[in-house]
XYZ file of C-alpha atoms in Angstrom:
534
model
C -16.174 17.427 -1.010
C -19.273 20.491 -1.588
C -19.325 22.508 -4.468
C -17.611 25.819 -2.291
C -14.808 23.592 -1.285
C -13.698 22.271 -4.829
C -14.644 25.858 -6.439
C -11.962 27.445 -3.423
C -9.277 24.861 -4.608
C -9.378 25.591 -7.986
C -9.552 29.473 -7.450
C -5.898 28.446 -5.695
C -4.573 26.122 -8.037
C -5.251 29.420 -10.337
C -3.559 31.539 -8.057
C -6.271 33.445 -6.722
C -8.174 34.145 -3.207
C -9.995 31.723 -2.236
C -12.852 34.149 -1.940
C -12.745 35.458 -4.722
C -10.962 38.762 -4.383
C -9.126 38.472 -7.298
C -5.114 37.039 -7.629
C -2.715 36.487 -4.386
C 0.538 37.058 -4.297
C 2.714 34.176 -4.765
C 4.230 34.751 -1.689
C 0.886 34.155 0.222
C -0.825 31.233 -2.262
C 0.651 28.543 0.211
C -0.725 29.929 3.375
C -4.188 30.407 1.425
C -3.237 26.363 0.322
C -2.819 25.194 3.701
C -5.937 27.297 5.365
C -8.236 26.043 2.575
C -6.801 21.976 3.050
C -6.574 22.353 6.909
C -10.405 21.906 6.623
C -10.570 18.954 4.471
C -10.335 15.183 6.413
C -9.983 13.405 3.215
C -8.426 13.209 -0.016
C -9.330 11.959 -3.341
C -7.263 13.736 -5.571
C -4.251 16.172 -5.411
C -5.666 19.426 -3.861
C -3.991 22.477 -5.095
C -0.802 23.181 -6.839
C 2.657 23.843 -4.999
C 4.225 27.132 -4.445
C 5.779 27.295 -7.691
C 2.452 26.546 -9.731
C 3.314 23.372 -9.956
C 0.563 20.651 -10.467
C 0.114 18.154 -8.153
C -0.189 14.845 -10.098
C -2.548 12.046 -9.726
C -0.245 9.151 -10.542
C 2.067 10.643 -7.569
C -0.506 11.244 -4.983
C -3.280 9.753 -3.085
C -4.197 10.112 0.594
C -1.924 7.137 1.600
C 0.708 8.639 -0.081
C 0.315 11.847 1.392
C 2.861 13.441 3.988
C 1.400 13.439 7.124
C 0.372 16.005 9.784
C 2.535 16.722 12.503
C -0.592 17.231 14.772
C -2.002 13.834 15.527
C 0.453 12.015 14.859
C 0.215 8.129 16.999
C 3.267 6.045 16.621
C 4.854 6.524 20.441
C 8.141 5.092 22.233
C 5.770 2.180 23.060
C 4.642 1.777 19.562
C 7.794 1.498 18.294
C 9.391 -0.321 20.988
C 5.904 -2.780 20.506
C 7.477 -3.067 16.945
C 10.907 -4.346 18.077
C 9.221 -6.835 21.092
C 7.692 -8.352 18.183
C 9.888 -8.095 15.258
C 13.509 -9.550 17.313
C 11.896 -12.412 18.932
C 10.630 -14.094 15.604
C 11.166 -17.673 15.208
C 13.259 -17.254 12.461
C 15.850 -14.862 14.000
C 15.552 -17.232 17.172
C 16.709 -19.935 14.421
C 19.361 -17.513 13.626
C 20.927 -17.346 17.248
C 20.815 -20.777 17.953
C 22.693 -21.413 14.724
C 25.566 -19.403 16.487
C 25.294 -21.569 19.614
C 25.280 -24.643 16.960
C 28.999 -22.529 15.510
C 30.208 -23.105 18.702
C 29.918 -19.781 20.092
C 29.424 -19.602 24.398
C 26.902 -17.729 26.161
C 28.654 -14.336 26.254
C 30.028 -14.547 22.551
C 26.587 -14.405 21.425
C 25.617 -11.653 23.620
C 28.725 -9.755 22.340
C 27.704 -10.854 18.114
C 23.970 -9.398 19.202
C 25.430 -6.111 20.997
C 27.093 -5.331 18.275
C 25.003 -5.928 16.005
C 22.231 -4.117 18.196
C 24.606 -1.086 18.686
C 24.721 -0.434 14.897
C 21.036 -1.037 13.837
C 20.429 1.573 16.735
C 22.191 4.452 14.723
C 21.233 3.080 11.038
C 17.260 3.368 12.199
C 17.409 6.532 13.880
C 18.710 7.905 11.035
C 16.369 6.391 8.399
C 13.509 7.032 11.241
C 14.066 10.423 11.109
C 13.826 10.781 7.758
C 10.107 9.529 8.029
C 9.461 11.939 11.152
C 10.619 15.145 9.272
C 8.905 14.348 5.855
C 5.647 12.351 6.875
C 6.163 10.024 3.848
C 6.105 6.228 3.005
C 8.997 4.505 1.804
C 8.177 4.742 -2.001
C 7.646 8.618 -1.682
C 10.858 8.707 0.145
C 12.880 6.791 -2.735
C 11.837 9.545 -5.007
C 14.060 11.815 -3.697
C 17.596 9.902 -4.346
C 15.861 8.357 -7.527
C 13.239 10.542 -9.038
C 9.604 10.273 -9.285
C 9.991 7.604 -11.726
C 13.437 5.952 -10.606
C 11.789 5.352 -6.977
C 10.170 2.097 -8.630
C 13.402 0.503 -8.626
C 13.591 0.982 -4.746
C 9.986 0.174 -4.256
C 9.175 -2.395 -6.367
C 12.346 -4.715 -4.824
C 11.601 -4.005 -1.390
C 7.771 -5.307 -1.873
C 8.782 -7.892 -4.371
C 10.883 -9.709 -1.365
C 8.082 -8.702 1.341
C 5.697 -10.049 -0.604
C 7.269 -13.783 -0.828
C 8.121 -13.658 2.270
C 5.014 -12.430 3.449
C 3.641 -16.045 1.635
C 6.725 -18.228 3.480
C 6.234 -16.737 6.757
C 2.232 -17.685 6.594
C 3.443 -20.943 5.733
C 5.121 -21.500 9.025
C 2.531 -20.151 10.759
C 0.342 -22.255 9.691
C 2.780 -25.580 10.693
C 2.549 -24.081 14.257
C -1.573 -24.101 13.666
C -1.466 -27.693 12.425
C 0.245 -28.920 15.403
C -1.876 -27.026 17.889
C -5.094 -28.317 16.124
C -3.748 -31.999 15.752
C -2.890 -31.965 19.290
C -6.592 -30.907 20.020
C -8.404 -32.740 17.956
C -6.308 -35.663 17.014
C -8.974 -36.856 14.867
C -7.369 -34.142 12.277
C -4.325 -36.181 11.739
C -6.199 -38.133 8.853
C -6.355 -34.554 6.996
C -2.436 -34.054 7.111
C -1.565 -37.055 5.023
C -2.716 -35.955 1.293
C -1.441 -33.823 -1.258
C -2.913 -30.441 -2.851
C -0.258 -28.497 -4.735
C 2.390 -28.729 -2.035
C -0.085 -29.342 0.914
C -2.542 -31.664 2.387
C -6.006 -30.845 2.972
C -5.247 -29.213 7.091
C -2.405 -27.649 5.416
C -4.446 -25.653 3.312
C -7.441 -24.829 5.713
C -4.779 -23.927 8.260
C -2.676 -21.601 5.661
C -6.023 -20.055 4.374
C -7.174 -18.996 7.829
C -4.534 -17.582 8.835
C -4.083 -15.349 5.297
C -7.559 -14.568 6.129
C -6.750 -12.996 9.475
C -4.048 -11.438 8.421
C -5.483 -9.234 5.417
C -8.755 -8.351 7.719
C -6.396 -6.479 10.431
C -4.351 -4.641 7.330
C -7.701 -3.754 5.760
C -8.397 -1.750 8.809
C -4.937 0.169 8.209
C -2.013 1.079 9.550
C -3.517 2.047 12.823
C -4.618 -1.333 13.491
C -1.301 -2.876 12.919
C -0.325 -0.570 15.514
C -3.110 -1.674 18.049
C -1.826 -5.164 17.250
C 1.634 -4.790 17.580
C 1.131 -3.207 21.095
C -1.144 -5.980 21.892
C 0.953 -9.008 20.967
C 4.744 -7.444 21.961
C 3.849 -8.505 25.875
C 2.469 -11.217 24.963
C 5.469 -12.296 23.044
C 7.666 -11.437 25.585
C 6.441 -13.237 28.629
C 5.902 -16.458 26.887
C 9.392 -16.744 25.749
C 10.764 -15.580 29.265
C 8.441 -18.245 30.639
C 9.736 -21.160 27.978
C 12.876 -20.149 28.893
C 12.299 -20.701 32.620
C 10.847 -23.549 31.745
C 13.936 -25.346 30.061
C 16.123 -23.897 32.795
C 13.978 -25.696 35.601
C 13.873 -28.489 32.882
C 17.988 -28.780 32.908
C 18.242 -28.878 36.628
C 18.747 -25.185 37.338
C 21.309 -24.992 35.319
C 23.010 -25.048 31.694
C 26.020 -25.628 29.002
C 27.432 -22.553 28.058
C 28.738 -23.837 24.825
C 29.062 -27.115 22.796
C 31.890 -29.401 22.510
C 33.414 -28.132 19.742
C 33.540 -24.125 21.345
C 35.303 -21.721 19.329
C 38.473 -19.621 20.510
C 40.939 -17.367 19.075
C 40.843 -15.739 15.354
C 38.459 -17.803 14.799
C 35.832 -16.627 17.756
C 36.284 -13.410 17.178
C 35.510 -13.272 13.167
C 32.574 -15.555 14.078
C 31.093 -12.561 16.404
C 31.792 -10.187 14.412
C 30.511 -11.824 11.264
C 26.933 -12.560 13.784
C 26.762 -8.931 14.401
C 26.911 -8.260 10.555
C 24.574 -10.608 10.096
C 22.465 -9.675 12.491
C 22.337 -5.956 10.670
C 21.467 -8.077 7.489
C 18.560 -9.631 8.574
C 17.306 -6.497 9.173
C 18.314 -4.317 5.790
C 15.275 -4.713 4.465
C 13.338 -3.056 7.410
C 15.914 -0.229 7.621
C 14.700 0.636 4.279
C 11.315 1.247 5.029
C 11.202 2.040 8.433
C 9.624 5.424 7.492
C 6.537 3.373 6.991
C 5.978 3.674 11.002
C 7.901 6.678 12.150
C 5.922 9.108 9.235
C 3.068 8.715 12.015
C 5.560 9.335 15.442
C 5.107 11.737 17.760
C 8.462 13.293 18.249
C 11.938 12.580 16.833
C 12.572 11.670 21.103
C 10.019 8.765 20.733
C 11.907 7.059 17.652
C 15.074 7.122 20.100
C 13.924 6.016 22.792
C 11.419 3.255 21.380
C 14.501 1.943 19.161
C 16.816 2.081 22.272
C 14.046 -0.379 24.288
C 13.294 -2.486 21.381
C 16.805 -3.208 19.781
C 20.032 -3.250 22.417
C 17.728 -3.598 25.269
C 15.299 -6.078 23.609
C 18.002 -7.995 21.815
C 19.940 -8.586 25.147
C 17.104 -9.942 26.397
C 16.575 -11.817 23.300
C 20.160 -13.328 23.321
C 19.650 -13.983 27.060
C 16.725 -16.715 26.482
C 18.754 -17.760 23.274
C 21.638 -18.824 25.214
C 19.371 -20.327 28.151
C 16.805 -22.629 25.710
C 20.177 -23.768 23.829
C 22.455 -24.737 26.564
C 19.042 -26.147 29.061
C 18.522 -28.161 25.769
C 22.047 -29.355 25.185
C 22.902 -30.358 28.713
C 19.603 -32.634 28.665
C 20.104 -34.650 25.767
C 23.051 -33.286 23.868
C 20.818 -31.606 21.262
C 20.929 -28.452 19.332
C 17.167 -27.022 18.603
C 16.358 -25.263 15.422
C 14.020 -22.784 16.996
C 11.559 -22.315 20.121
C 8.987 -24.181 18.130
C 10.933 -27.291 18.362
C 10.632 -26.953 22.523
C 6.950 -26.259 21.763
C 6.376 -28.983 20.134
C 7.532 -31.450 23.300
C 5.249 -29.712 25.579
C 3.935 -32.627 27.604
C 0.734 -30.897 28.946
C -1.886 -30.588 25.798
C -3.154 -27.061 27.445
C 0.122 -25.332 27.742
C 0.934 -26.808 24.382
C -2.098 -24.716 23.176
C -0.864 -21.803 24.929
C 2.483 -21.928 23.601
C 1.040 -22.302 20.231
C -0.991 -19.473 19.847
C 1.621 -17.084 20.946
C 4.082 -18.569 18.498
C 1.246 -17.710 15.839
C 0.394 -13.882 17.819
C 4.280 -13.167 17.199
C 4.612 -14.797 13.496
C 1.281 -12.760 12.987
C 2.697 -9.820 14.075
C 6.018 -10.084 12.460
C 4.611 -10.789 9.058
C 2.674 -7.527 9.364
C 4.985 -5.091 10.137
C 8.019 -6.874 8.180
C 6.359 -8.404 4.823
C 2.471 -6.657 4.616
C 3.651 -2.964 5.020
C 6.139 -2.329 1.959
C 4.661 -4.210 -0.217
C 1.258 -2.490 -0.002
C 2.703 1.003 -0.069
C 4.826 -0.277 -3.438
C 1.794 -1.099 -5.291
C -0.307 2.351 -4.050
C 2.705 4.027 -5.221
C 2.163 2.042 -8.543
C -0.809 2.350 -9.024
C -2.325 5.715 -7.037
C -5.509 6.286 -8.936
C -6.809 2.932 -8.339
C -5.075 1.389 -5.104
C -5.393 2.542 -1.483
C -4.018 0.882 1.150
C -6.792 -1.519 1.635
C -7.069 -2.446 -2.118
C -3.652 -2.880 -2.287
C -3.275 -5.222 1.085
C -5.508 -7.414 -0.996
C -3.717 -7.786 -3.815
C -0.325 -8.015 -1.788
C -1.956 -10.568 0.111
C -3.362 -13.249 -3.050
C -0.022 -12.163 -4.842
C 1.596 -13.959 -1.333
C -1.197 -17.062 -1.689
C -1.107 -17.668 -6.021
C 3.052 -18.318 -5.439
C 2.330 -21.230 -3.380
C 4.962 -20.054 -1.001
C 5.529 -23.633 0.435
C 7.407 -24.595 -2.863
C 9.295 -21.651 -2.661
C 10.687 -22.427 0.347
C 10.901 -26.092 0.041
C 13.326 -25.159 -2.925
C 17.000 -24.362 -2.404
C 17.042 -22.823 -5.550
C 14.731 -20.002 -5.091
C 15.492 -19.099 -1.680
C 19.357 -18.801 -2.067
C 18.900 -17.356 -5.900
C 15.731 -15.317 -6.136
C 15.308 -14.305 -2.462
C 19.108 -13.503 -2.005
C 20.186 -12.018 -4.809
C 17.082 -9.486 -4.420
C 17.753 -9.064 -0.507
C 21.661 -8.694 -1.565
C 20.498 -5.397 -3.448
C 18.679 -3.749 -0.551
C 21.647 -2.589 1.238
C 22.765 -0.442 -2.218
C 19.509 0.738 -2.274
C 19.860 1.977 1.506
C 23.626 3.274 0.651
C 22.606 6.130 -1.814
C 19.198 6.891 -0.370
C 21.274 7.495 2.779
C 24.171 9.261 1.340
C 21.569 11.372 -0.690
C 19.884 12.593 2.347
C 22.043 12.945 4.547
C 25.505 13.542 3.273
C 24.238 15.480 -0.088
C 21.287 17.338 0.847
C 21.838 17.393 4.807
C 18.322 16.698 5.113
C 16.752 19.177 2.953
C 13.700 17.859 1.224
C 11.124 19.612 -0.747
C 8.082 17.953 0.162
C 5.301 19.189 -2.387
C 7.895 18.242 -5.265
C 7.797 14.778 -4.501
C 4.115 14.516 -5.987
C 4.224 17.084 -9.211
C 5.531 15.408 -12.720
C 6.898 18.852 -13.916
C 10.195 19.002 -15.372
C 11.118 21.943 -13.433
C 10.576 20.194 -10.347
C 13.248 19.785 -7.837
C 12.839 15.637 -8.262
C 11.811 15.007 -12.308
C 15.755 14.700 -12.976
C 15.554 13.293 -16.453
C 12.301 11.949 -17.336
C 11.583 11.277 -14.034
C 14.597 9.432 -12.968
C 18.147 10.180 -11.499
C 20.830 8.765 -13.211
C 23.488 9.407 -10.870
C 21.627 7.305 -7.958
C 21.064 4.496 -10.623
C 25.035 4.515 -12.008
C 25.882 4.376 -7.918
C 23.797 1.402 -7.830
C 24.952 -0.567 -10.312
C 28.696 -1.220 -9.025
C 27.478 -1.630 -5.672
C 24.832 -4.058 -6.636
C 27.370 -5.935 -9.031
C 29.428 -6.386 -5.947
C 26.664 -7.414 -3.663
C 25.800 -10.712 -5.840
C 29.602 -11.197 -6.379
C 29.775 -11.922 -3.051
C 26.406 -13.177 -2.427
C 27.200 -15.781 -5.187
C 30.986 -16.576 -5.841
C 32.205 -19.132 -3.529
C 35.399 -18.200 -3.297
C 33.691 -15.088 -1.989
C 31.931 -16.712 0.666
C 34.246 -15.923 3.744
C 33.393 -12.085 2.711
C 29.740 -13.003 2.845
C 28.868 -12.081 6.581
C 29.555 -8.648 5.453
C 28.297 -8.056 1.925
C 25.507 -5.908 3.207
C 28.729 -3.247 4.401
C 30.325 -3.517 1.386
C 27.063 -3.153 -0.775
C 25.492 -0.303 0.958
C 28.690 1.483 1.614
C 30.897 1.160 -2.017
C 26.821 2.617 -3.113
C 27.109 5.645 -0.124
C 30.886 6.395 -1.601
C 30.025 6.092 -5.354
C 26.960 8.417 -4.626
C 28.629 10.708 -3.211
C 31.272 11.593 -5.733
C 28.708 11.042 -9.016
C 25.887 13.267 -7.194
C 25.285 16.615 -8.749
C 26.455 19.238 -6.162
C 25.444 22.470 -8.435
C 21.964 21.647 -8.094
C 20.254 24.128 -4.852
C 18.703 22.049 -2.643
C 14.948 23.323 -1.174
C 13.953 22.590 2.484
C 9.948 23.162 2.574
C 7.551 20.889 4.624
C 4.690 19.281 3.079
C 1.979 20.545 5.888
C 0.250 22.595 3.154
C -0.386 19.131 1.109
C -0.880 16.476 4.242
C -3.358 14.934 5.476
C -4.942 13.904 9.163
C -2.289 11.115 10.452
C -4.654 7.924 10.089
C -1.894 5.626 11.110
């Protein structure tokens, strides 16, 4: 920035004209604001004041945690369906599926468990998408309007805490998939597979490290090259599980078993759909969350519709579709239930399809481990740490945070995954319950922008020293609840739908404890965003 640029800002964060004329009218300071920043590309610290006089704060604000312009914006309907294409068909939600063929659910009972569940993450991201449309802001600057600019840490900090260990797992499996392709190569490699290095042999390592490698130079480039990526891999990922699953039909003879011998019917049947569909929703509570992360850069509220509407009922049908072919090709050849598409990988007979298969098995895990478990936690520790962290610094330190847990003994231990990993994912939906409820049932979307990066007390989100009590005594119960039945076995047939009960005892409680005298503010951040970089 020149010396006439940061003399101008200053001469506004006074209240004066920008050219000197002497002091502006209050009424006219943010138009002055917003003329002077419209010039600027970058920023390194916060610009002006807000409308009120209020300072913008350092330790709130940095230029990835800015609201974004509405001109420029990037994220399309083929971004975000790109998003789903990759996101649904991960091995571990294939694993998932199959598990409900494995319950004894038929063909069209696990359409019906993914329809619903598909129908109901349609409407619970288009409303948490929209949220990141009409603000511009990440999911930590988001929190701070149920929680407060202090309280948001709660939100942010568990969100990125489970991203980032699951960021480490699902690098882990990757890198499996990579061992087998390179063994299968060069079988010469086998020898390297046998030792023992803190959880994994020598391959195991050099395999795991690449991969981390690859996966921290495409977020140093930002958020617009996950994008490129994800629109890159989502065909890929698509045609190679259509073609695997044409494979194992032509494999079974042309045609398959529709269920296993022990098929479900009555009561029974239908709880197990409907508990699939819940669980389905589950699985993806964490990315409903944060799913501002993407749609802060859409286009138009029109593209979040109809790039969720592709990528989740349309994707997921065609998602349950090869689920229900690869299961019942494999069990009418040998009688078999597969764990996951990798398993049918693995038997691959010709050594260059093999390779094929492989390396869009690591494209997709790639890609999912981006957008699912690299995003959040990044934008958790800028929002901890604004002065020093951008968003490359803090991909870095999400990403050896992910590598110095050894994530293979994490996930080789029963303990941590059901525990640590649960009873943190068993919080999320809370967390979504009273942002939601705050938003949209308390405020009815009215969000004042600028506020969201100012520490002063008479600012629409300080609360009490910086955090809202209310949200946090709505979380509690909720939360207590969520473990309950995360935890108590005599809970467990309630467990399916804990995520319902969390998130929506937290929307209720929320929205009789919320503090309805307060006068809610509706005033866009364009005067304080930035060019959309993402």
């Amino acid at each position: 920035m020149d010396a006439t640029s940061t003399k101008n800002i200053h001469a506004v964060e006074a209240g004066g004209d920008p050219q000197g004329r002497g002091a502006t009218p209050p009424e006219q300071r943010r138009g002055n604001a917003l003329s002077e920043h419209s010039t600027r590309t970058t920023l390194s610290e916060p610009p002006f004041k807000t409308p009120e006089g209020y300072t913008l704060s350092a330790t709130l604000f940095n230029q990835d945690l800015a609201p974004t312009k509405m001109k420029g914006r990037k994220w399309s309907s083929y971004s975000i369906f790109t998003l789903w294409a990759n996101d649904v068909h991960s091995l571990g939600n294939y694993a998932f599926a199959i598990g409900l063929f494995a319950l004894g659910l038929g063909g069209w009972q696990i359409l019906l468990a993914l329809g619903v569940g598909a129908i109901l993450l349609f409407g619970l991201l288009n409303f948490s998408g929209f949220m990141g449309f009409k603000t511009g802001v990440p999911f930590p600057v988001m929190s701070r309007i149920s929680f407060g600019i202090k309280g948001a840490h709660i939100a942010s900090l568990l969100r990125g805490g489970v991203a980032i260990v699951w960021f480490g797992i699902q690098t882990f499996l990757a890198s499996v998939v990579l061992r087998v392709m390179l063994t299968a190569l060069f079988p010469s490699l086998a020898g390297m597979d046998t030792n023992n290095i803190l959880g994994l042999s020598t391959l195991g390592w050099l395999s795991f490290i690449a991969l981390w490698i690859v996966q921290v130079i495409i977020v140093s480039f930002g958020m617009d090259m996950i994008r490129k990526y994800e629109a890159f891999a989502g065909p890929v990922i698509l045609v190679t599980m259509a073609a695997i699953a044409i494979w194992m039909f032509a494999e079974a003879g042309g045609s398959i078993a529709w269920q296993t011998d022990n098929g479900l019917q009555g009561a029974e049947m239908w709880r197990t759909i409907f508990a699939g569909g819940a669980l389905w929703v589950a699985i993806y509570g964490t990315f409903v969350l944060n799913f501002c992360d993407f749609t802060r850069s859409a286009k138009s509220a029109k593209s979040i519709v109809r790039g969720n509407f592709w990528g989740i009922p349309i994707n997921m049908l065609l998602f349950g579709a090869i689920v229900v072919v690869i299961s019942g090709a494999q069990f009418k050849i040998d009688g078999t239930i597969i764990e996951s598409p990798a398993d049918i990988v693995q038997t691959i007979p010709n050594t260059f399809l093999l390779v094929i298969a492989c390396l869009a098995l690591l494209i997709l895990t790639i890609a999912v481990n981006l957008m699912a478990n690299f995003v959040a936690p990044v934008y958790a520790l800028t929002n901890l740490f604004p002065r020093h962290l951008n968003f490359r610094k803090a991909a870095i330190v999400s990403a050896v945070l992910g590598l110095v847990i050894l994530p293979w003994n994490l996930y080789n231990n029963p303990v941590v995954i059901v525990y640590f990993l649960g009873g943190l994912g068993a919080l999320l939906g809370p967390l979504f319950g009273v942002i939601m409820a705050d938003y949209w049932l308390i405020r009815r979307g009215k969000v004042n922008v600028p506020h969201l990066y100012t520490t002063a007390e008479g600012a629409d989100y300080h609360y009490k020293r910086g955090v809202n009590s209310r949200a946090v005594l709505a979380l509690v119960p909720a939360s207590v609840v969520a473990l309950a039945i995360a935890f108590i076995p005599a809970l467990h047939e309630l467990s399916a739908f804990s995520w319902f009960f969390a998130a929506g005892l937290a929307a209720v409680t929320y929205y009789f404890v919320a503090d309805r005298k307060r006068e809610f503010h509706d005033v866009s951040g364009e005067p304080i965003a930035v060019d959309s970089v993402h």
